[in-house]
Amino acid sequence: MDKKQVIKHLETIAVYLELNGENAFKTSAYRKAAQALERDDRSLGEIDDFSSMNGIGKGTNAVILEFIENGETETLNELKKKVPEGLVPLLKIQGLGGKKLAKLYQELGVIDEATLRKACENGEVEELGGFGKKSVEKILKALDDAGTRPERLPIADVLPVAEEIERELDQLEGIDRYSVAGSLRRLKETAKDIDFIIATKEPEQVSEQLTKLSNVKEVVSHGETKVTVVVSGDWNISVDFRLIEPEHFITTLHHFTGSKDHNVEMRGLAKQKGYKISEYGIENLETEELHTFNSEKEFFEFLEVPYLPPEVRETGEEVGVKKSPSLIELSDIRGDLHMHTTWSDGAQSIDEMIEKCVEYEYDFMAITDHSKFLQVANGLNEDRLRKQREAIQKASEKYPSIHVLCGIEMDILPNGELDFSDEFLKEMDFVIASIHSSFNQSEDQIMKRMKRAMECPYVDMIAHPTGRLLGRRKGYPLNTDEFIDLAVETDTIIELNANPNRLDLSWELLHEAQERGAKIAINTDAHNYKMLSDMRIGVQAARKGWLKKENIVNAWSKDELISFLDQKKGE
């Protein structure tokens, strides 16, 4: 358990108190306790006495201790019994906070989507204090959109589902081997569904087990060659399991990995050589002999094509390469240059993040908490940053195997200024600049902000350059041509943000940036130590962009990185 979970629990209690019509003083006590924890620089394990903190009283202290010990509290459990089950999901509607929803519940009897829609359509909501015609329009639109699943989902929604299925497949009997296939295996940014290829000599037994996996909401079809189910979660996701003989596993996996364009090119090439590719193998058109394979490398070698990793099988153009691409590997990564701690909006302390990076056997890392402009993330001002630097230096003495850079993720302000002066930035080991505000500005305004940051000699990297959130936000209007040119001219590192909600820059732009000589870093932007594992996804995204080790700064040695940073600052 970490501090973020405790904060969320306290905030949830406050919302349920509002929905139950409790007095504002009681509700405020839980919000103040949550804010006290948010502001404190220590991690959960470093706080000895919660009641000594300003904002945490005897009652909230008891709730915190109960939650840490049991993972739940009687307070929240009792509150949940008093609130209609259909009411809480309405909090997801933008503009409906606890207070407004409580008013709808207590005065109009709104208890779920149906009663909310009825109250909006018959004019009751519009007449209620604090609401109006525009509020009603927004609520009705949100209700119309709710539950309408996008055709394709961001991989951040799909990957956890696939990983949970993989854990269960590992426990099933009768499976020789399996693999995820389709767009998820190629690491497309979005996926329509999930495909698995399963090699088995016991299809009937395996098929039966697949229908009983956790979270199966519906069994669409159930046979010895294919099982299709719908699994429930934030979204309903269709999962296809293809059950095949072990000797056909590789060619079936290649076929269903795709892409369609890749497969068309491969089939055309095979035909020129007198062969036909199918799910079952490669057939000699003259002799009808069927060739099967133990690995995809064998499959490609048979056709005299350099091995192409799944990530690059996209446009079909890759089939024409002369040799296998030498792409970045996860084992090449020597450090992570973007992460947050409890000093801003992270869940773990400096020590805890260092310890985890040591476990990853990194040679270096950078602590980069938010700057003062981002008050919602408890951003650091100059005084707190200097204190944090002292804390980082003191902590790093305990971990001689890793070099810890004292960094900052500094906001590029809406007016184009930077959140700190050049004089102050000189003191930092590693400076990230990023945009978190005024996304609705024009391309010209956005580029002026980027130019100001990138021309500062003390800014080392631009984080999540387009500001996009997959499936949720397009980001701001960035002139990517001009941005890449600026990065090359100023030797500013471009980040590939490995958070699966971002994957920013996109793989297409990463490929272009590398071709034009830009330096790139793959970072997790971790806000807790579990997110450090997103580096694996980031490396896959980098491979999709054909990135090579020599162009990734956090695949360099520590000495190479430090030398580059010193040169950039003119030292």
Coordinates of C-alpha atoms in Angstrom, one line a residue:
M1 CA 0.0 0.0 0.0
D2 CA 1.2 3.5 -0.7
K3 CA 0.2 7.0 0.3
K4 CA -1.8 7.6 -2.9
Q5 CA -4.2 4.7 -2.0
V6 CA -4.7 6.2 1.5
I7 CA -5.4 9.7 0.0
K8 CA -7.9 8.2 -2.5
H9 CA -9.7 6.3 0.3
L10 CA -10.1 9.5 2.4
E11 CA -11.3 11.4 -0.6
T12 CA -13.8 8.7 -1.4
I13 CA -15.2 8.9 2.2
A14 CA -15.6 12.6 1.7
V15 CA -17.6 12.1 -1.5
Y16 CA -19.9 9.5 0.2
L17 CA -20.4 11.8 3.1
E18 CA -21.6 14.5 0.7
L19 CA -23.9 12.1 -1.1
N20 CA -25.4 11.1 2.3
G21 CA -26.0 14.8 3.1
E22 CA -23.6 14.9 6.1
N23 CA -22.5 18.3 7.3
A24 CA -19.8 20.2 5.5
F25 CA -17.5 20.2 8.6
K26 CA -17.3 16.4 8.7
T27 CA -16.8 16.1 4.9
S28 CA -14.1 18.8 5.1
A29 CA -12.2 16.8 7.8
Y30 CA -11.5 14.0 5.4
R31 CA -10.5 16.3 2.6
K32 CA -8.1 18.2 4.9
A33 CA -6.6 14.8 6.0
A34 CA -6.1 13.8 2.3
Q35 CA -4.5 17.2 1.6
A36 CA -2.2 16.9 4.6
L37 CA -0.9 13.6 3.3
E38 CA -0.6 15.1 -0.3
R39 CA 1.5 18.0 0.9
D40 CA 3.9 15.9 3.1
D41 CA 7.1 15.0 1.4
R42 CA 7.4 11.6 3.2
S43 CA 6.2 8.3 1.9
L44 CA 3.6 6.2 3.9
G45 CA 6.3 4.1 5.6
E46 CA 8.3 7.1 6.7
I47 CA 5.4 8.7 8.7
D48 CA 5.4 7.5 12.3
D49 CA 2.5 9.5 13.7
F50 CA -0.3 10.7 11.4
S51 CA -2.1 12.5 14.2
S52 CA 0.9 14.9 14.6
M53 CA 0.3 16.2 11.1
N54 CA -1.6 19.5 10.7
G55 CA -5.0 18.6 9.2
I56 CA -5.3 15.1 10.6
G57 CA -7.4 14.7 13.7
K58 CA -8.2 11.8 16.0
G59 CA -11.0 10.5 13.9
T60 CA -9.3 10.6 10.5
N61 CA -6.1 9.2 12.1
A62 CA -8.1 6.1 13.3
V63 CA -9.5 5.7 9.8
I64 CA -6.1 5.9 8.2
L65 CA -4.6 3.3 10.6
E66 CA -7.6 1.0 10.0
F67 CA -7.2 1.3 6.2
I68 CA -3.4 0.6 6.3
E69 CA -4.0 -2.5 8.5
N70 CA -7.1 -4.0 6.8
G71 CA -7.2 -2.5 3.3
E72 CA -10.7 -1.2 4.0
T73 CA -12.6 0.7 6.7
E74 CA -15.9 0.3 8.5
T75 CA -16.6 4.0 7.9
L76 CA -16.6 3.6 4.1
N77 CA -18.3 0.2 4.1
E78 CA -21.2 1.7 6.2
L79 CA -21.5 4.8 4.0
K80 CA -21.7 2.6 0.9
K81 CA -24.8 0.8 2.3
K82 CA -26.7 4.1 2.5
V83 CA -26.0 5.2 -1.1
P84 CA -27.8 3.7 -4.1
E85 CA -25.5 1.6 -6.2
G86 CA -26.3 3.5 -9.4
L87 CA -25.5 6.9 -8.0
V88 CA -21.7 6.7 -7.7
P89 CA -21.0 6.0 -11.4
L90 CA -22.6 9.3 -12.2
L91 CA -19.6 11.0 -10.6
K92 CA -17.7 10.2 -13.8
I93 CA -19.9 12.8 -15.6
Q94 CA -17.8 16.0 -16.1
G95 CA -19.2 18.8 -13.9
L96 CA -21.0 16.5 -11.5
G97 CA -19.0 16.5 -8.2
G98 CA -20.2 15.2 -4.9
K99 CA -22.0 18.3 -3.9
K100 CA -24.0 18.7 -7.1
L101 CA -24.8 15.0 -7.3
A102 CA -25.9 15.0 -3.6
K103 CA -28.3 17.8 -4.5
L104 CA -29.8 15.8 -7.4
Y105 CA -30.1 12.8 -5.2
Q106 CA -31.6 14.5 -2.2
E107 CA -33.9 17.0 -3.9
L108 CA -34.9 15.2 -7.1
G109 CA -34.5 11.5 -6.2
V110 CA -31.8 10.8 -8.8
I111 CA -30.3 7.4 -8.1
D112 CA -29.0 6.2 -11.5
E113 CA -28.6 7.1 -15.2
A114 CA -32.3 6.6 -16.0
T115 CA -33.6 8.9 -13.2
L116 CA -30.9 11.5 -14.1
R117 CA -31.9 11.5 -17.7
K118 CA -35.6 11.8 -16.8
A119 CA -35.0 14.7 -14.5
C120 CA -33.0 16.5 -17.2
E121 CA -35.6 15.9 -19.9
N122 CA -38.6 17.0 -17.8
G123 CA -36.9 20.3 -16.8
E124 CA -36.4 19.5 -13.1
V125 CA -32.6 19.8 -13.2
E126 CA -32.6 23.1 -15.1
E127 CA -34.8 24.7 -12.4
L128 CA -32.5 23.4 -9.6
G129 CA -30.1 26.0 -8.0
G130 CA -26.6 25.7 -9.3
F131 CA -27.7 24.1 -12.6
G132 CA -28.9 25.6 -15.9
K133 CA -29.7 24.9 -19.5
K134 CA -26.0 24.4 -20.5
S135 CA -25.5 22.1 -17.5
V136 CA -28.4 19.9 -18.7
E137 CA -27.1 19.8 -22.2
K138 CA -23.7 18.7 -21.0
I139 CA -25.2 16.0 -18.7
L140 CA -27.4 14.6 -21.5
K141 CA -24.5 14.5 -23.9
A142 CA -22.4 12.7 -21.3
L143 CA -25.2 10.2 -20.7
D144 CA -25.5 9.6 -24.5
D145 CA -21.7 9.0 -24.7
A146 CA -21.5 6.8 -21.6
G147 CA -21.2 3.1 -22.3
T148 CA -20.6 3.7 -26.0
R149 CA -17.4 1.8 -26.4
P150 CA -15.0 3.3 -28.9
E151 CA -14.3 0.9 -31.8
R152 CA -10.6 0.8 -30.7
L153 CA -9.3 1.1 -27.2
P154 CA -6.0 2.6 -26.0
I155 CA -3.5 -0.2 -25.1
A156 CA -3.5 1.1 -21.5
D157 CA -7.0 -0.4 -21.3
V158 CA -6.2 -3.6 -23.2
L159 CA -2.8 -4.6 -22.0
P160 CA -3.8 -5.3 -18.3
V161 CA -6.6 -7.5 -19.6
A162 CA -4.3 -9.5 -21.8
E163 CA -1.7 -9.8 -19.0
E164 CA -4.3 -11.2 -16.6
I165 CA -5.4 -13.7 -19.3
E166 CA -1.7 -14.7 -19.7
R167 CA -1.4 -15.4 -16.0
E168 CA -4.4 -17.7 -16.1
L169 CA -3.2 -19.5 -19.3
D170 CA 0.0 -20.3 -17.5
Q171 CA -2.1 -22.4 -15.0
L172 CA -4.2 -24.3 -17.6
E173 CA -3.5 -27.9 -18.5
G174 CA -3.0 -29.1 -22.0
I175 CA -1.4 -26.0 -23.4
D176 CA 2.0 -26.5 -25.2
R177 CA 2.6 -22.8 -25.7
Y178 CA 0.7 -19.6 -26.5
S179 CA 1.2 -16.0 -27.5
V180 CA -0.8 -12.9 -27.9
A181 CA -1.2 -11.9 -31.6
G182 CA -2.8 -9.1 -33.6
S183 CA -2.3 -5.4 -33.1
L184 CA -1.4 -5.9 -29.5
R185 CA 1.6 -8.0 -30.3
R186 CA 2.7 -5.3 -32.8
L187 CA 2.2 -2.7 -30.1
K188 CA -0.3 -0.6 -32.0
E189 CA -1.4 2.3 -29.8
T190 CA -5.0 1.1 -29.9
A191 CA -6.6 -2.3 -30.2
K192 CA -10.1 -3.5 -31.2
D193 CA -9.9 -6.8 -29.4
I194 CA -7.4 -9.4 -28.2
D195 CA -6.1 -12.4 -30.1
F196 CA -4.4 -15.4 -28.6
I197 CA -2.8 -18.4 -30.5
I198 CA -2.7 -21.5 -28.4
A199 CA -0.8 -24.7 -29.4
T200 CA -2.4 -27.8 -27.9
K201 CA -2.9 -31.5 -28.5
E202 CA -6.0 -31.4 -26.2
P203 CA -8.2 -28.8 -27.9
E204 CA -11.4 -30.0 -26.3
Q205 CA -10.0 -29.8 -22.8
V206 CA -8.4 -26.4 -23.3
S207 CA -11.5 -25.0 -25.0
E208 CA -13.6 -26.0 -22.0
Q209 CA -11.2 -24.3 -19.6
L210 CA -11.1 -21.1 -21.6
T211 CA -14.9 -20.5 -21.1
K212 CA -14.3 -20.5 -17.4
L213 CA -11.6 -17.9 -17.2
S214 CA -12.1 -15.0 -14.7
N215 CA -14.1 -12.0 -15.8
V216 CA -15.7 -13.9 -18.8
K217 CA -19.0 -12.1 -19.2
E218 CA -20.2 -14.0 -22.3
V219 CA -19.2 -17.0 -24.3
V220 CA -19.8 -16.0 -27.9
S221 CA -18.5 -19.3 -29.5
H222 CA -17.0 -22.4 -28.2
G223 CA -15.4 -25.1 -30.3
E224 CA -12.2 -27.1 -30.7
T225 CA -10.5 -24.7 -33.1
K226 CA -11.7 -21.3 -31.8
V227 CA -13.2 -19.9 -28.6
T228 CA -14.5 -16.4 -28.5
V229 CA -15.5 -14.7 -25.2
V230 CA -16.2 -11.3 -23.9
V231 CA -14.4 -10.2 -20.8
S232 CA -15.7 -7.5 -18.5
G233 CA -13.7 -4.6 -17.1
D234 CA -13.8 -0.9 -17.7
W235 CA -14.9 -1.9 -21.1
N236 CA -16.2 -5.1 -22.5
I237 CA -13.4 -6.6 -24.7
S238 CA -13.8 -9.5 -27.2
V239 CA -11.0 -12.2 -26.9
D240 CA -10.4 -14.8 -29.7
F241 CA -8.5 -17.9 -28.8
R242 CA -7.4 -20.0 -31.8
L243 CA -6.5 -23.6 -30.9
I244 CA -4.0 -25.2 -33.3
E245 CA -1.7 -28.2 -33.6
P246 CA 1.7 -27.4 -32.2
E247 CA 3.5 -27.9 -35.5
H248 CA 1.4 -25.1 -37.1
F249 CA 1.9 -22.6 -34.2
I250 CA 4.6 -20.4 -35.8
T251 CA 2.9 -19.8 -39.1
T252 CA -0.5 -19.3 -37.5
L253 CA 1.1 -16.8 -35.1
H254 CA 2.8 -14.9 -37.9
H255 CA -0.5 -14.8 -39.9
F256 CA -2.6 -13.5 -37.0
T257 CA 0.1 -11.0 -35.8
G258 CA -0.2 -9.2 -39.2
S259 CA -0.4 -6.5 -40.2
K260 CA -2.5 -7.1 -43.3
D261 CA -0.1 -5.1 -45.4
H262 CA 2.9 -7.1 -44.0
N263 CA 1.1 -10.4 -44.8
V264 CA 0.3 -9.3 -48.4
E265 CA 4.0 -8.5 -49.0
M266 CA 5.2 -11.7 -47.5
R267 CA 2.7 -13.8 -49.5
G268 CA 3.8 -12.0 -52.7
L269 CA 7.4 -12.6 -52.0
A270 CA 6.8 -16.3 -51.2
K271 CA 4.9 -16.7 -54.5
Q272 CA 7.8 -15.4 -56.4
K273 CA 9.9 -18.1 -54.9
G274 CA 7.4 -20.8 -55.7
Y275 CA 5.8 -21.1 -52.3
K276 CA 2.4 -20.4 -50.7
I277 CA 2.1 -19.1 -47.1
S278 CA -0.9 -20.2 -45.0
E279 CA -1.8 -20.5 -41.3
Y280 CA -0.5 -24.1 -41.5
G281 CA 2.9 -23.6 -43.0
I282 CA 4.8 -22.8 -46.2
E283 CA 3.8 -25.0 -49.1
N284 CA 6.0 -25.8 -52.1
L285 CA 3.7 -25.1 -55.0
E286 CA 5.5 -27.7 -57.2
T287 CA 5.8 -30.6 -54.8
E288 CA 3.0 -29.7 -52.3
E289 CA 5.5 -30.3 -49.5
L290 CA 4.5 -28.4 -46.3
H291 CA 7.2 -26.8 -44.2
T292 CA 6.6 -26.0 -40.6
F293 CA 8.9 -24.1 -38.1
N294 CA 10.0 -24.0 -34.5
S295 CA 10.5 -20.2 -34.4
E296 CA 9.6 -17.1 -36.4
K297 CA 13.3 -16.7 -37.2
E298 CA 13.3 -20.0 -38.9
F299 CA 10.2 -18.9 -40.8
F300 CA 11.9 -15.8 -42.1
E301 CA 15.2 -17.6 -42.9
F302 CA 13.3 -20.1 -45.0
L303 CA 12.1 -17.3 -47.3
E304 CA 15.5 -15.6 -47.2
V305 CA 14.0 -12.6 -45.5
P306 CA 15.9 -10.8 -42.6
Y307 CA 14.0 -11.5 -39.4
L308 CA 11.5 -8.7 -38.7
P309 CA 10.3 -8.3 -35.0
P310 CA 6.5 -8.1 -34.6
E311 CA 6.7 -4.3 -33.7
V312 CA 7.9 -3.4 -37.2
R313 CA 5.4 -5.5 -39.2
E314 CA 3.2 -2.6 -40.2
T315 CA 3.3 -1.0 -43.6
G316 CA 4.7 -3.9 -45.7
E317 CA 7.7 -1.8 -46.7
E318 CA 9.7 -3.5 -44.0
V319 CA 9.8 -6.7 -46.0
G320 CA 12.2 -5.1 -48.4
V321 CA 15.0 -4.4 -45.9
K322 CA 18.4 -6.0 -46.6
K323 CA 19.2 -7.1 -43.1
S324 CA 17.5 -7.5 -39.7
P325 CA 17.1 -4.1 -38.0
S326 CA 19.4 -3.6 -35.0
L327 CA 16.8 -2.2 -32.6
I328 CA 16.9 -1.1 -29.0
E329 CA 16.5 -3.9 -26.5
L330 CA 15.2 -3.6 -22.9
S331 CA 18.5 -4.9 -21.7
D332 CA 20.2 -1.9 -23.3
I333 CA 18.5 0.6 -21.0
R334 CA 20.9 1.9 -18.3
G335 CA 18.6 4.4 -16.5
D336 CA 15.3 6.3 -16.3
L337 CA 15.4 10.1 -16.5
H338 CA 11.8 11.0 -15.6
M339 CA 10.0 10.1 -12.3
H340 CA 8.2 11.6 -9.4
T341 CA 8.3 11.2 -5.6
T342 CA 6.2 12.2 -2.6
W343 CA 7.8 15.6 -2.9
S344 CA 5.3 16.4 -5.6
D345 CA 2.6 14.0 -6.8
G346 CA 4.4 10.7 -6.6
A347 CA 3.5 7.8 -4.2
Q348 CA 7.0 6.8 -3.1
S349 CA 9.8 8.5 -1.4
I350 CA 13.2 9.3 -2.9
D351 CA 14.8 6.3 -1.1
E352 CA 12.0 3.9 -2.4
M353 CA 12.4 5.1 -6.0
I354 CA 16.2 4.7 -5.8
E355 CA 15.9 1.3 -4.3
K356 CA 13.6 0.1 -7.1
C357 CA 16.0 1.5 -9.8
V358 CA 18.8 -0.3 -8.1
E359 CA 16.7 -3.5 -8.4
Y360 CA 16.5 -2.8 -12.1
E361 CA 20.3 -2.6 -12.1
Y362 CA 20.3 0.9 -13.6
D363 CA 23.5 2.9 -13.7
F364 CA 21.7 6.2 -13.3
M365 CA 18.4 7.8 -12.7
A366 CA 16.9 11.3 -12.4
I367 CA 14.4 12.5 -9.7
T368 CA 12.2 15.0 -11.6
D369 CA 9.3 16.3 -9.5
H370 CA 7.0 19.0 -10.7
S371 CA 7.7 22.7 -10.6
K372 CA 5.9 25.4 -8.6
F373 CA 3.4 26.4 -11.4
L374 CA 1.7 23.0 -11.2
Q375 CA 0.2 23.6 -7.8
V376 CA -2.4 20.8 -8.3
A377 CA 0.6 18.4 -8.3
N378 CA 2.2 20.0 -5.2
G379 CA 5.0 21.5 -7.4
L380 CA 8.3 22.6 -5.8
N381 CA 9.5 26.1 -5.6
E382 CA 13.2 27.1 -5.4
D383 CA 13.5 26.6 -1.6
R384 CA 11.9 23.2 -1.6
L385 CA 14.0 22.1 -4.6
R386 CA 17.2 23.0 -2.8
K387 CA 16.0 21.1 0.2
Q388 CA 15.1 18.1 -2.0
R389 CA 18.5 18.2 -3.7
E390 CA 20.1 17.9 -0.2
A391 CA 17.8 15.0 0.5
I392 CA 18.6 13.3 -2.8
Q393 CA 22.4 13.7 -2.2
K394 CA 22.0 12.3 1.3
A395 CA 19.9 9.3 0.1
S396 CA 22.2 8.5 -2.8
E397 CA 25.1 8.0 -0.5
K398 CA 23.4 4.8 0.6
Y399 CA 23.3 3.5 -3.0
P400 CA 26.8 3.7 -4.5
S401 CA 25.9 1.5 -7.5
I402 CA 23.7 4.1 -9.0
H403 CA 24.2 7.8 -10.0
V404 CA 21.2 9.9 -9.0
L405 CA 20.6 13.1 -10.9
C406 CA 18.8 16.0 -9.1
G407 CA 16.3 17.1 -11.7
I408 CA 13.0 18.9 -12.2
E409 CA 10.1 18.7 -14.6
M410 CA 9.6 22.4 -15.2
D411 CA 6.5 23.9 -16.7
I412 CA 6.6 26.0 -19.8
L413 CA 4.2 28.7 -18.8
P414 CA 1.2 29.8 -21.0
N415 CA 2.9 33.2 -21.6
G416 CA 6.1 31.4 -22.9
E417 CA 8.2 32.0 -19.9
L418 CA 9.9 29.2 -17.9
D419 CA 8.9 28.4 -14.3
F420 CA 12.5 29.1 -13.1
S421 CA 15.3 31.5 -14.0
D422 CA 18.3 30.4 -16.0
E423 CA 20.4 31.3 -12.9
F424 CA 18.5 28.8 -10.8
L425 CA 18.4 26.1 -13.5
K426 CA 22.2 26.1 -13.6
E427 CA 22.1 24.4 -10.2
M428 CA 20.1 21.4 -11.5
D429 CA 21.7 18.2 -12.8
F430 CA 18.9 17.5 -15.3
V431 CA 16.1 19.8 -16.5
I432 CA 12.9 18.6 -18.2
A433 CA 10.6 21.2 -19.7
S434 CA 7.0 20.3 -20.5
I435 CA 3.6 21.8 -21.2
H436 CA 0.7 21.0 -18.8
S437 CA -1.6 24.0 -19.5
S438 CA -3.4 26.2 -22.1
F439 CA -3.7 23.3 -24.7
N440 CA -6.2 25.4 -26.7
Q441 CA -3.5 27.9 -27.8
S442 CA -2.7 28.2 -31.5
E443 CA 0.2 26.3 -33.1
D444 CA 2.2 29.6 -33.2
Q445 CA 1.8 30.2 -29.5
I446 CA 2.7 26.6 -28.6
M447 CA 5.8 26.7 -30.8
K448 CA 6.9 30.0 -29.2
R449 CA 6.7 28.3 -25.8
M450 CA 8.6 25.2 -27.1
K451 CA 11.2 27.5 -28.8
R452 CA 11.8 29.4 -25.6
A453 CA 12.4 26.2 -23.6
M454 CA 14.5 24.5 -26.2
E455 CA 16.8 27.5 -26.7
C456 CA 17.5 27.6 -23.0
P457 CA 20.9 26.0 -22.5
Y458 CA 19.9 24.5 -19.2
V459 CA 16.8 22.6 -20.6
D460 CA 18.0 19.1 -21.4
M461 CA 14.7 17.4 -22.5
I462 CA 11.2 18.0 -23.6
A463 CA 8.7 15.6 -22.0
H464 CA 5.6 14.1 -23.6
P465 CA 6.0 16.5 -26.5
T466 CA 2.5 16.6 -27.9
G467 CA 0.6 16.3 -24.7
R468 CA -1.7 13.6 -26.0
L469 CA -3.6 11.0 -23.9
L470 CA -4.5 8.1 -26.1
G471 CA -8.2 7.8 -26.6
R472 CA -8.9 10.8 -24.4
R473 CA -7.0 13.9 -25.6
K474 CA -5.4 14.8 -28.9
G475 CA -2.9 17.2 -27.3
Y476 CA -1.9 20.7 -28.3
P477 CA -1.2 21.8 -31.9
L478 CA 2.5 21.1 -32.3
N479 CA 4.4 21.8 -35.5
T480 CA 6.3 18.5 -35.4
D481 CA 8.6 19.4 -38.3
E482 CA 9.7 22.6 -36.6
F483 CA 9.9 20.8 -33.2
I484 CA 12.3 18.1 -34.5
D485 CA 14.4 20.7 -36.2
L486 CA 14.7 22.7 -33.0
A487 CA 15.6 19.5 -31.1
V488 CA 18.4 18.8 -33.5
E489 CA 19.7 22.4 -33.6
T490 CA 19.7 22.8 -29.8
D491 CA 20.7 19.3 -28.9
T492 CA 17.6 19.0 -26.8
I493 CA 16.5 15.4 -26.0
I494 CA 13.0 14.3 -27.2
E495 CA 11.2 12.1 -24.8
L496 CA 9.3 8.9 -25.6
N497 CA 7.0 8.8 -22.6
A498 CA 6.5 5.1 -21.9
N499 CA 3.2 5.6 -20.0
P500 CA 0.8 3.4 -22.1
N501 CA -1.8 6.3 -21.8
R502 CA 0.7 8.5 -23.7
L503 CA 3.3 6.8 -25.8
D504 CA 4.4 10.3 -26.8
L505 CA 6.0 10.8 -29.3
S506 CA 4.2 8.4 -31.6
W507 CA 6.3 5.7 -33.3
E508 CA 5.9 7.4 -36.7
L509 CA 7.4 10.7 -35.4
L510 CA 10.1 8.8 -33.5
H511 CA 11.3 7.2 -36.7
E512 CA 11.4 10.6 -38.4
A513 CA 13.2 12.2 -35.4
Q514 CA 15.9 9.5 -35.5
E515 CA 16.3 9.8 -39.2
R516 CA 16.9 13.6 -38.8
G517 CA 19.5 13.1 -36.0
A518 CA 17.5 13.9 -32.8
K519 CA 18.5 12.4 -29.5
I520 CA 15.7 10.5 -27.7
A521 CA 15.2 9.2 -24.2
I522 CA 12.7 6.5 -23.2
N523 CA 11.3 7.3 -19.8
T524 CA 8.5 6.0 -17.6
D525 CA 7.3 9.3 -16.0
A526 CA 6.7 7.0 -13.0
H527 CA 4.5 8.3 -10.2
N528 CA 5.0 5.1 -8.2
Y529 CA 7.6 2.4 -8.3
K530 CA 5.3 -0.1 -10.1
M531 CA 5.1 2.3 -13.1
L532 CA 8.9 1.9 -13.6
S533 CA 8.0 -1.4 -15.3
D534 CA 6.4 0.6 -18.2
M535 CA 10.0 0.9 -19.6
R536 CA 9.2 -2.5 -21.3
I537 CA 6.3 -0.9 -23.2
G538 CA 8.4 2.2 -24.0
V539 CA 11.1 0.0 -25.5
Q540 CA 8.5 -1.8 -27.6
A541 CA 7.2 1.5 -28.8
A542 CA 10.7 2.6 -29.6
R543 CA 11.3 -0.6 -31.6
K544 CA 8.1 0.1 -33.6
G545 CA 9.8 3.4 -34.6
W546 CA 12.9 1.5 -35.6
L547 CA 15.0 3.2 -32.9
K548 CA 18.6 2.1 -32.3
K549 CA 20.6 1.9 -29.1
E550 CA 23.0 4.6 -30.2
N551 CA 20.3 7.3 -30.5
I552 CA 18.7 6.6 -27.0
V553 CA 20.5 8.6 -24.4
N554 CA 19.4 6.4 -21.5
A555 CA 21.0 3.5 -23.3
W556 CA 24.4 5.3 -23.1
S557 CA 26.9 4.7 -20.3
K558 CA 26.7 7.0 -17.3
D559 CA 30.0 8.7 -18.3
E560 CA 28.6 9.4 -21.9
L561 CA 25.4 10.8 -20.5
I562 CA 27.1 13.1 -18.0
S563 CA 29.6 14.3 -20.6
F564 CA 26.7 15.2 -23.0
L565 CA 24.8 17.0 -20.2
D566 CA 27.9 19.0 -19.3
Q567 CA 28.7 19.9 -22.9
K568 CA 25.1 21.1 -23.4
K569 CA 25.4 23.5 -20.4
G570 CA 28.8 24.7 -21.8
E571 CA 30.8 23.2 -19.0

